[in-house]
Tab-separated table of C-alpha atoms and ligand atoms in Angstrom:
chain	number	residue	atom	x	y	z
R	124	MET	CA	-45.398	-2.126	-4.439
R	125	ASN	CA	-44.401	0.679	-2.325
R	126	ALA	CA	-45.169	4.273	-2.635
R	127	ILE	CA	-43.855	6.887	-0.339
R	128	ILE	CA	-43.781	11.188	-0.656
R	129	ILE	CA	-41.515	12.851	1.850
R	130	ARG	CA	-42.317	16.139	2.243
R	131	ASN	CA	-41.372	19.657	3.088
R	132	GLY	CA	-37.009	18.302	3.834
R	133	ARG	CA	-34.237	19.906	3.051
R	134	VAL	CA	-33.094	17.734	-0.051
R	135	ILE	CA	-29.362	17.701	-0.111
R	136	ASP	CA	-28.372	15.630	-3.798
R	137	PRO	CA	-24.674	16.505	-4.275
R	138	ALA	CA	-24.979	14.498	-7.396
R	139	ASN	CA	-27.181	16.568	-8.238
R	140	LYS	CA	-26.315	19.552	-6.962
R	141	ARG	CA	-29.587	20.278	-5.389
R	142	ASP	CA	-30.053	21.757	-1.581
R	143	GLU	CA	-33.677	22.956	-1.197
R	144	VAL	CA	-36.710	22.068	0.844
R	145	GLY	CA	-38.899	20.547	-1.569
R	146	ASP	CA	-40.605	17.244	-1.794
R	147	ILE	CA	-38.759	13.236	-2.882
R	148	TYR	CA	-41.213	11.199	-4.536
R	149	ILE	CA	-41.230	6.966	-4.948
R	150	ALA	CA	-42.335	4.076	-6.835
R	151	ASP	CA	-41.593	0.806	-6.848
R	152	GLY	CA	-38.000	1.587	-4.950
R	153	LYS	CA	-37.539	4.124	-7.288
R	154	LEU	CA	-36.797	7.747	-7.128
R	155	VAL	CA	-39.640	8.850	-9.106
R	156	ALA	CA	-40.134	12.851	-10.608
R	157	SER	CA	-43.778	13.867	-9.512
R	158	GLU	CA	-46.322	12.928	-7.934
R	159	PRO	CA	-48.940	12.610	-10.476
R	160	GLU	CA	-47.018	9.155	-11.031
R	161	LEU	CA	-47.086	7.598	-8.087
R	162	ARG	CA	-50.813	7.251	-8.420
R	163	ASN	CA	-49.925	4.608	-11.434
R	164	ALA	CA	-47.928	2.934	-8.383
R	165	LYS	CA	-51.558	0.459	-6.828
R	166	SER	CA	-50.700	0.376	-3.579
R	167	GLU	CA	-51.200	3.041	-0.998
R	168	ILE	CA	-49.526	5.639	-0.471
R	169	GLU	CA	-47.263	6.955	3.144
R	170	GLU	CA	-46.374	10.458	3.310
R	171	ILE	CA	-42.959	11.521	5.230
R	172	ASP	CA	-43.443	14.679	6.789
R	173	ALA	CA	-39.715	15.264	6.998
R	174	ARG	CA	-40.018	19.265	7.986
R	175	GLY	CA	-36.665	19.943	10.102
R	176	LEU	CA	-34.991	17.039	8.847
R	177	ILE	CA	-31.989	16.387	6.114
R	178	VAL	CA	-32.888	14.720	2.945
R	179	ALA	CA	-29.836	12.811	1.664
R	180	PRO	CA	-28.272	9.580	-0.423
R	181	GLY	CA	-28.934	6.926	1.797
R	182	LEU	CA	-25.156	6.618	2.946
R	183	ILE	CA	-22.358	5.238	2.186
R	184	ASP	CA	-19.945	3.526	4.315
R	185	MET	CA	-16.750	2.390	2.253
R	186	HIS	CA	-14.708	0.328	5.432
R	187	VAL	CA	-16.087	-1.910	7.138
R	188	HIS	CA	-15.430	-4.994	8.935
R	189	LEU	CA	-19.047	-7.690	8.733
R	190	ARG	CA	-16.214	-11.127	10.366
R	191	GLU	CA	-18.262	-13.685	8.012
R	192	PRO	CA	-17.151	-15.460	6.768
R	193	GLY	CA	-15.723	-17.432	9.771
R	194	PHE	CA	-16.068	-14.627	12.873
R	195	SER	CA	-19.909	-14.616	13.653
R	196	HIS	CA	-18.596	-14.082	17.204
R	197	LYS	CA	-18.195	-11.296	16.789
R	198	GLU	CA	-20.611	-9.614	14.191
R	199	THR	CA	-22.740	-11.512	11.210
R	200	ILE	CA	-23.245	-9.692	7.523
R	201	GLU	CA	-26.494	-9.770	8.895
R	202	SER	CA	-26.229	-7.638	12.721
R	203	GLY	CA	-23.741	-5.530	10.945
R	204	ALA	CA	-26.524	-4.408	7.865
R	205	ARG	CA	-28.579	-3.405	10.753
R	206	ALA	CA	-25.965	-1.699	12.883
R	207	ALA	CA	-25.208	0.119	9.234
R	208	ALA	CA	-29.142	0.720	8.737
R	209	ALA	CA	-29.471	1.891	12.972
R	210	GLY	CA	-26.290	4.459	11.581
R	211	GLY	CA	-27.585	5.805	8.387
R	212	PHE	CA	-26.206	3.663	6.202
R	213	THR	CA	-28.128	2.013	2.760
R	214	THR	CA	-24.274	1.015	1.506
R	215	VAL	CA	-21.434	-0.918	3.250
R	216	VAL	CA	-18.330	-2.093	1.861
R	217	CYS	CA	-16.445	-4.721	3.732
R	218	MET	CA	-12.797	-5.989	4.014
R	219	PRO	CA	-10.997	-9.022	3.158
R	220	ASN	CA	-10.334	-10.143	6.081
R	221	THR	CA	-12.612	-13.218	6.659
R	222	ALA	CA	-12.144	-16.931	7.394
R	223	PRO	CA	-11.346	-17.909	4.776
R	224	VAL	CA	-9.848	-15.089	3.185
R	225	CYS	CA	-11.294	-12.797	-0.012
R	226	ASP	CA	-8.433	-13.685	-1.924
R	227	ASN	CA	-10.735	-15.913	-4.434
R	228	PRO	CA	-13.982	-15.909	-6.898
R	229	GLY	CA	-15.468	-18.847	-4.465
R	230	THR	CA	-15.458	-16.451	-0.680
R	231	ILE	CA	-16.585	-13.331	-2.437
R	232	ALA	CA	-19.897	-15.071	-5.044
R	233	TRP	CA	-20.761	-16.371	-0.794
R	234	ILE	CA	-20.752	-13.000	1.363
R	235	LYS	CA	-23.093	-11.650	-1.476
R	236	ASP	CA	-25.227	-14.725	-1.719
R	237	ARG	CA	-25.540	-14.637	2.348
R	238	ALA	CA	-25.965	-10.231	1.693
R	239	SER	CA	-28.823	-10.997	-0.677
R	240	THR	CA	-30.641	-13.397	2.302
R	241	VAL	CA	-29.815	-12.091	5.267
R	242	SER	CA	-28.986	-7.895	4.941
R	243	CYS	CA	-30.978	-5.198	5.216
R	244	VAL	CA	-28.659	-3.010	3.312
R	245	SER	CA	-25.937	-3.170	0.037
R	246	VAL	CA	-23.596	-5.161	1.043
R	247	LEU	CA	-20.155	-4.943	-1.384
R	248	PRO	CA	-17.078	-7.115	-1.053
R	249	THR	CA	-13.303	-6.447	-1.546
R	250	GLY	CA	-11.512	-9.159	-2.590
R	251	ALA	CA	-7.643	-8.913	-1.890
R	252	ILE	CA	-4.742	-7.872	-3.108
R	253	SER	CA	-2.357	-10.511	-2.205
R	254	LYS	CA	-2.850	-14.396	-1.464
R	255	ASN	CA	-3.880	-14.926	2.786
R	256	LEU	CA	-3.413	-11.206	3.091
R	257	ALA	CA	0.417	-12.506	3.079
R	258	GLY	CA	1.589	-10.273	1.393
R	259	GLU	CA	3.515	-12.050	-0.906
R	260	GLU	CA	1.973	-13.387	-3.958
R	261	LEU	CA	-1.070	-11.225	-5.735
R	262	ALA	CA	-4.836	-12.890	-5.744
R	263	PRO	CA	-6.532	-13.774	-8.938
R	264	ILE	CA	-7.464	-10.353	-9.139
R	265	GLY	CA	-8.758	-9.995	-12.181
R	266	SER	CA	-11.296	-13.382	-10.978
R	267	LEU	CA	-11.918	-11.031	-8.235
R	268	ALA	CA	-12.891	-8.405	-10.525
R	269	GLN	CA	-15.229	-10.983	-12.201
R	270	ALA	CA	-17.245	-12.053	-9.425
R	271	GLY	CA	-18.347	-7.990	-8.235
R	272	VAL	CA	-15.312	-6.646	-6.310
R	273	VAL	CA	-16.089	-3.188	-5.942
R	274	ALA	CA	-12.093	-2.554	-4.756
R	275	ILE	CA	-9.224	-4.375	-4.092
R	276	THR	CA	-7.553	-3.866	-0.554
R	277	ASP	CA	-4.691	-5.858	2.039
R	278	ASP	CA	-6.702	-4.594	4.728
R	279	GLY	CA	-5.785	-4.738	8.313
R	280	HIS	CA	-2.387	-5.758	6.361
R	281	CYS	CA	-0.011	-3.921	4.410
R	282	ILE	CA	2.153	-4.667	0.855
R	283	GLN	CA	5.357	-4.465	2.298
R	284	ASN	CA	7.023	-5.167	-1.090
R	285	HIS	CA	6.240	-1.789	-3.639
R	286	GLU	CA	7.264	-5.207	-6.474
R	287	VAL	CA	4.410	-6.630	-5.443
R	288	MET	CA	2.388	-3.198	-4.930
R	289	ARG	CA	3.228	-2.139	-8.179
R	290	ARG	CA	1.852	-5.021	-9.635
R	291	ALA	CA	-0.771	-4.924	-8.042
R	292	ILE	CA	-2.172	-1.354	-8.150
R	293	GLU	CA	-1.486	-2.279	-12.633
R	294	TYR	CA	-3.873	-5.865	-12.935
R	295	ALA	CA	-6.317	-3.570	-10.944
R	296	ARG	CA	-5.836	-0.841	-13.383
R	297	MET	CA	-6.705	-3.534	-16.614
R	298	VAL	CA	-9.601	-4.905	-14.569
R	299	GLY	CA	-10.503	-0.797	-13.491
R	300	VAL	CA	-10.865	-1.827	-10.298
R	301	PRO	CA	-9.409	0.829	-7.284
R	302	VAL	CA	-7.070	0.532	-4.816
R	303	LEU	CA	-7.335	0.098	-1.087
R	304	ASP	CA	-4.301	0.846	1.469
R	305	HIS	CA	-3.459	0.483	4.727
R	306	CYS	CA	-1.039	2.752	4.976
R	307	GLN	CA	1.558	0.552	7.473
R	308	ASP	CA	5.476	0.567	7.178
R	309	TYR	CA	6.141	-3.289	9.586
R	310	ASN	CA	10.153	-2.547	10.441
R	311	LEU	CA	9.263	1.062	11.375
R	312	VAL	CA	5.487	0.015	13.079
R	313	GLY	CA	7.545	-3.699	15.688
R	314	ASN	CA	5.643	-3.583	17.422
R	315	GLY	CA	3.533	-0.576	18.388
R	316	VAL	CA	0.056	-0.868	19.631
R	317	VAL	CA	-0.093	2.471	20.265
R	318	HIS	CA	0.895	6.292	19.197
R	319	GLU	CA	4.518	7.028	19.590
R	320	GLY	CA	4.491	9.538	21.415
R	321	TYR	CA	4.662	11.366	25.738
R	322	TRP	CA	1.586	8.917	26.178
R	323	SER	CA	3.826	5.682	24.064
R	324	THR	CA	7.280	6.483	26.343
R	325	LEU	CA	4.558	7.442	30.041
R	326	LEU	CA	2.787	4.386	30.024
R	327	GLY	CA	5.948	2.356	28.870
R	328	LEU	CA	3.860	0.767	25.824
R	329	PRO	CA	5.278	0.236	22.895
R	330	GLY	CA	4.816	3.094	20.343
R	331	TRP	CA	3.305	3.387	16.194
R	332	PRO	CA	4.881	6.222	15.071
R	333	ALA	CA	4.595	8.552	12.798
R	334	ALA	CA	5.733	7.978	9.933
R	335	GLY	CA	4.928	4.133	9.694
R	336	GLU	CA	2.041	5.235	7.989
R	337	GLU	CA	3.432	8.116	5.877
R	338	ALA	CA	5.842	6.000	4.536
R	339	ILE	CA	3.514	3.588	3.008
R	340	VAL	CA	1.167	7.443	1.952
R	341	MET	CA	4.951	7.884	0.390
R	342	ARG	CA	5.004	5.084	-0.831
R	343	ASN	CA	1.180	4.851	-3.047
R	344	ILE	CA	1.799	8.605	-4.284
R	345	LEU	CA	4.808	7.364	-6.132
R	346	LEU	CA	2.930	3.450	-7.159
R	347	ALA	CA	-0.177	5.378	-8.078
R	348	GLU	CA	1.839	8.822	-10.386
R	349	LEU	CA	3.567	5.180	-11.925
R	350	CYS	CA	1.492	2.997	-12.609
R	351	ASP	CA	-1.321	6.594	-13.387
R	352	HIS	CA	-3.692	4.958	-11.197
R	353	HIS	CA	-6.406	5.863	-8.262
R	354	VAL	CA	-4.584	4.294	-4.229
R	355	HIS	CA	-7.041	5.308	-1.677
R	356	CYS	CA	-5.015	5.882	1.753
R	357	GLN	CA	-7.113	4.116	4.188
R	358	HIS	CA	-7.906	5.869	8.490
R	359	ILE	CA	-5.798	8.358	8.021
R	360	SER	CA	-4.272	9.122	10.642
R	361	THR	CA	-1.121	11.600	10.921
R	362	ALA	CA	-0.097	14.789	9.724
R	363	GLY	CA	2.510	13.521	7.691
R	364	SER	CA	0.285	12.142	5.742
R	365	VAL	CA	-1.913	14.639	5.245
R	366	ARG	CA	0.292	17.177	3.816
R	367	LEU	CA	1.501	14.268	1.394
R	368	LEU	CA	-1.973	14.164	-0.086
R	369	ARG	CA	-2.372	17.597	-0.079
R	370	GLU	CA	0.915	18.586	-2.025
R	371	ALA	CA	0.005	14.753	-4.251
R	372	ARG	CA	-3.708	15.663	-5.094
R	373	ALA	CA	-2.736	19.554	-5.401
R	374	ARG	CA	-0.838	17.571	-9.306
R	375	GLY	CA	-3.197	15.531	-9.917
R	376	VAL	CA	-1.980	12.800	-9.153
R	377	LYS	CA	-4.140	9.135	-8.426
R	378	ILE	CA	-4.264	9.309	-4.733
R	379	SER	CA	-7.451	9.901	-1.922
R	380	GLY	CA	-7.560	9.060	1.711
R	381	GLU	CA	-10.158	8.499	4.338
R	382	VAL	CA	-10.536	9.357	8.307
R	383	CYS	CA	-11.965	7.873	11.097
R	384	PRO	CA	-14.320	9.329	13.550
R	385	HIS	CA	-12.397	7.931	16.419
R	386	HIS	CA	-9.118	9.788	15.091
R	387	ILE	CA	-10.351	13.107	15.350
R	388	ALA	CA	-12.514	13.028	18.601
R	389	LEU	CA	-10.019	11.453	20.388
R	390	THR	CA	-6.888	11.746	20.998
R	391	ASP	CA	-3.938	8.883	23.099
R	392	ASP	CA	-4.791	10.809	26.524
R	393	ALA	CA	-7.553	8.318	26.116
R	394	ILE	CA	-5.225	5.645	26.825
R	395	GLN	CA	-4.071	6.361	29.990
R	396	ASN	CA	-6.476	4.112	31.284
R	397	PHE	CA	-5.051	0.931	29.370
R	398	ASP	CA	-8.673	0.571	28.590
R	399	THR	CA	-8.635	-1.390	25.181
R	400	ASN	CA	-10.791	0.022	23.314
R	401	TYR	CA	-8.892	3.132	22.546
R	402	LYS	CA	-7.213	0.310	21.192
R	403	MET	CA	-6.405	1.329	16.788
R	404	ASN	CA	-4.996	0.512	14.288
R	405	PRO	CA	-3.685	2.916	13.507
R	406	PRO	CA	-3.829	4.165	17.059
R	407	LEU	CA	-5.013	7.628	18.501
R	408	ARG	CA	-2.661	10.249	17.695
R	409	SER	CA	-2.092	13.698	19.258
R	410	GLN	CA	-3.204	16.809	19.216
R	411	ASN	CA	-1.646	18.086	16.162
R	412	HIS	CA	-2.470	15.318	14.223
R	413	VAL	CA	-5.686	16.325	14.953
R	414	GLU	CA	-6.290	19.265	14.314
R	415	ALA	CA	-4.072	18.304	10.882
R	416	LEU	CA	-7.165	15.046	10.120
R	417	LEU	CA	-9.678	18.752	10.552
R	418	GLU	CA	-7.690	21.273	8.066
R	419	GLY	CA	-7.825	18.185	5.428
R	420	ILE	CA	-10.992	17.514	6.055
R	421	ALA	CA	-11.874	21.665	5.687
R	422	ASP	CA	-9.913	21.921	3.130
R	423	GLY	CA	-10.883	19.278	0.401
R	424	THR	CA	-7.857	16.539	1.223
R	425	LEU	CA	-9.250	14.475	3.331
R	426	SER	CA	-12.143	13.843	0.897
R	427	ILE	CA	-14.084	10.276	2.650
R	428	LEU	CA	-15.675	9.872	6.350
R	429	CYS	CA	-15.975	6.464	6.545
R	430	SER	CA	-16.519	4.291	10.080
R	431	ASP	CA	-14.400	0.870	9.959
R	432	HIS	CA	-15.963	-0.739	11.824
R	433	ALA	CA	-14.374	-3.212	13.590
R	434	PRO	CA	-15.875	-5.935	15.890
R	435	HIS	CA	-14.469	-8.100	18.204
R	436	ALA	CA	-16.528	-9.954	20.858
R	437	ASN	CA	-16.260	-8.502	24.707
R	438	CYS	CA	-13.801	-11.742	26.382
R	439	GLU	CA	-11.165	-10.726	24.250
R	440	LYS	CA	-11.019	-7.071	24.397
R	441	GLU	CA	-11.045	-8.221	28.180
R	442	VAL	CA	-7.566	-8.929	28.307
R	443	GLU	CA	-4.072	-7.007	28.628
R	444	PHE	CA	-3.744	-3.850	26.193
R	445	ASP	CA	-0.722	-5.143	24.454
R	446	ALA	CA	-2.292	-8.576	23.271
R	447	ALA	CA	-5.868	-6.873	22.531
R	448	PRO	CA	-6.875	-7.153	18.753
R	449	PHE	CA	-6.828	-3.541	16.774
R	450	GLY	CA	-10.196	-1.260	16.514
R	451	ILE	CA	-13.525	-0.421	17.815
R	452	ILE	CA	-17.495	-0.763	16.207
R	453	GLY	CA	-18.186	2.261	14.485
R	454	LEU	CA	-21.838	2.360	12.305
R	455	GLU	CA	-24.444	3.298	14.924
R	456	THR	CA	-21.959	6.095	15.870
R	457	GLU	CA	-19.679	7.423	13.175
R	458	LEU	CA	-23.117	9.759	11.286
R	459	GLY	CA	-23.409	10.915	14.901
R	460	LEU	CA	-19.887	12.093	16.007
R	461	PHE	CA	-18.690	13.729	12.337
R	462	LEU	CA	-22.439	15.845	12.795
R	463	ASP	CA	-21.418	16.948	16.720
R	464	LEU	CA	-18.035	17.377	15.427
R	465	LEU	CA	-17.778	18.462	12.146
R	466	VAL	CA	-20.545	20.883	12.167
R	467	HIS	CA	-21.668	21.981	15.053
R	468	LYS	CA	-18.645	22.026	17.502
R	469	HIS	CA	-15.607	22.710	15.673
R	470	ARG	CA	-17.716	23.576	12.199
R	471	THR	CA	-15.353	22.422	9.743
R	472	ILE	CA	-17.524	21.519	6.995
R	473	ASP	CA	-21.048	22.911	6.551
R	474	ILE	CA	-23.921	19.548	6.018
R	475	ALA	CA	-24.367	19.166	2.669
R	476	ARG	CA	-19.999	18.663	2.540
R	477	LEU	CA	-20.833	15.905	5.507
R	478	ILE	CA	-23.473	14.097	3.104
R	479	GLU	CA	-20.778	14.128	0.043
R	480	MET	CA	-18.396	12.590	1.935
R	481	TYR	CA	-21.101	10.210	2.972
R	482	THR	CA	-22.422	9.474	-0.920
R	483	ILE	CA	-21.334	10.607	-3.708
R	484	GLU	CA	-17.110	10.729	-2.966
R	485	PRO	CA	-16.776	7.006	-2.114
R	486	ALA	CA	-19.791	5.829	-4.754
R	487	ARG	CA	-17.300	7.637	-8.028
R	488	LEU	CA	-14.268	6.254	-6.412
R	489	LEU	CA	-15.589	2.632	-6.311
R	490	LYS	CA	-18.170	3.607	-9.304
R	491	ILE	CA	-20.752	2.168	-8.306
R	492	ASP	CA	-24.173	3.160	-8.780
R	493	ALA	CA	-25.515	4.910	-5.449
R	494	GLY	CA	-25.620	8.241	-3.855
R	495	THR	CA	-27.531	10.406	-5.599
R	496	LEU	CA	-31.280	11.240	-5.554
R	497	SER	CA	-31.446	11.732	-8.590
R	498	ILE	CA	-34.461	9.825	-11.109
R	499	SER	CA	-35.412	6.146	-11.923
R	500	ALA	CA	-32.081	6.092	-8.674
R	501	ARG	CA	-32.695	2.919	-6.479
R	502	ALA	CA	-34.797	4.530	-3.943
R	503	ASP	CA	-32.207	4.504	-1.467
R	504	VAL	CA	-32.770	7.574	1.703
R	505	THR	CA	-31.846	8.941	4.720
R	506	LEU	CA	-33.104	11.051	6.516
R	507	ILE	CA	-31.103	12.980	9.433
R	508	ASP	CA	-31.279	15.036	12.221
R	509	PRO	CA	-29.019	17.470	12.471
R	510	GLU	CA	-30.622	19.430	15.791
R	511	LEU	CA	-31.230	15.912	17.705
R	512	GLU	CA	-29.608	15.772	20.515
R	513	TRP	CA	-29.229	12.000	22.372
R	514	THR	CA	-27.005	10.028	24.509
R	515	VAL	CA	-25.081	7.448	22.728
R	516	GLN	CA	-26.214	3.678	24.567
R	517	VAL	CA	-23.909	0.978	23.629
R	518	GLY	CA	-25.971	-1.586	24.960
R	519	GLN	CA	-29.334	-1.024	22.805
R	520	PHE	CA	-26.628	-1.386	19.687
R	521	HIS	CA	-27.717	-4.005	17.053
R	522	SER	CA	-24.205	-4.603	16.266
R	523	ALA	CA	-23.374	-8.014	18.113
R	524	SER	CA	-20.156	-6.406	19.371
R	525	ARG	CA	-19.949	-3.657	22.089
R	526	ASN	CA	-16.378	-2.738	21.837
R	527	SER	CA	-16.729	0.454	21.601
R	528	PRO	CA	-14.623	4.297	23.377
R	529	PHE	CA	-18.080	5.997	23.128
R	530	ASP	CA	-20.580	4.651	25.899
R	531	GLY	CA	-22.646	7.620	27.436
R	532	TRP	CA	-21.397	10.438	25.056
R	533	LYS	CA	-23.982	13.242	24.170
R	534	LEU	CA	-24.030	13.940	20.699
R	535	LYS	CA	-25.912	16.480	18.740
R	536	GLY	CA	-27.398	14.980	15.126
R	537	ARG	CA	-28.388	11.187	14.584
R	538	ALA	CA	-29.734	9.177	11.084
R	539	VAL	CA	-33.974	9.088	12.044
R	540	ARG	CA	-35.123	6.944	9.142
R	541	THR	CA	-32.874	4.820	6.547
R	542	ILE	CA	-35.369	3.608	3.265
R	543	VAL	CA	-33.269	0.951	1.040
R	544	ALA	CA	-35.004	0.604	-2.409
R	545	GLY	CA	-37.747	2.398	-1.486
R	546	ASP	CA	-38.246	0.178	2.405
R	547	THR	CA	-37.501	1.478	5.274
R	548	VAL	CA	-34.982	-0.713	7.404
R	549	TRP	CA	-34.615	1.547	10.242
R	550	LYS	CA	-36.470	3.653	12.121
R	551	LEU	CA	-36.310	6.337	15.331
P	639	LIG	ZN1	-10.557	-1.753	8.730
């Protein structure tokens, strides 16, 4: 088995409160405490010079769509995993809106089996909350938990019936998995495709009001409190949601929120050319919402970073704005965008907090054994060059899809090597 010494990097391991220049040692796929232990490993020792680099626990993206089974023309578990590795991620959590839907243990077993043969990173499946994501009848949450889902969610859909959602949270508490929710009130949002405001009015596109998200964030806070169980609100995009989460978290409610890079990198004025690579759900919002998200990240209200990596084939996105599917790919740009925007440009948080939001925060929420550089933990490590300036070239991405609005963007900071269980799975 392999043995590696990573020398002289700035080791940032928030779980162990470590932030110092030093070395880390890997033998037989695990982190070990010292160099002598490496000498026991029989093979050659690889030395990596990490001067000027950050040595972080392998990053976790807890919100990606790998599209398999059912939509392998958009992405496969294999191509999505390679995109994850190239973005610096060693663990991804995949969403259940596949075909068949992940509402049964058989589909979960298929994904785990497929990932174990073709994926270069860890793939952790989620299960659906409701059968066929229809929001009416609960999926077999206990069987899904037994099959190994790390959470339940109807991502892409949102359960409108509060009683059904309450039962889902109660079952999730019994089996010990968190509930993730895509917050969208269908009555308020209707057929909205862009943020309801100046640009939706000017362009004549149906509006998706901020209140359509906030109503469900409020509902989730009430139910998390009622059921005393964790509900995590996915891809938060509005100022009101941040305010609601801040107040509830201060009272100790088990509620949290995540943020995607496009919601802070872009505003709704990007939609004026009708480019469908700016069509997301929830939609790009106006500048006041972006500023509220930044404040929420700065004060810890929004505690997790993720991509909502949503691959679509070119032919699906090359249609009129109303008809195009929502979403963009994100695994290969998210770290660069967040480093560039949060750490360098806006100075919202420092790099140690950014790593925390990509490692121990999602690991704690999902109760998974990842996101640390603890001795004897699996050697998942991401090396990051925080100062590296690079240009996004979507044509060279590992993802099977190309739907990104960030082609040509110049960013500062990116992953340069991704190590999973002691194996380098990607290197710049
Ligand atoms: Zn999603």
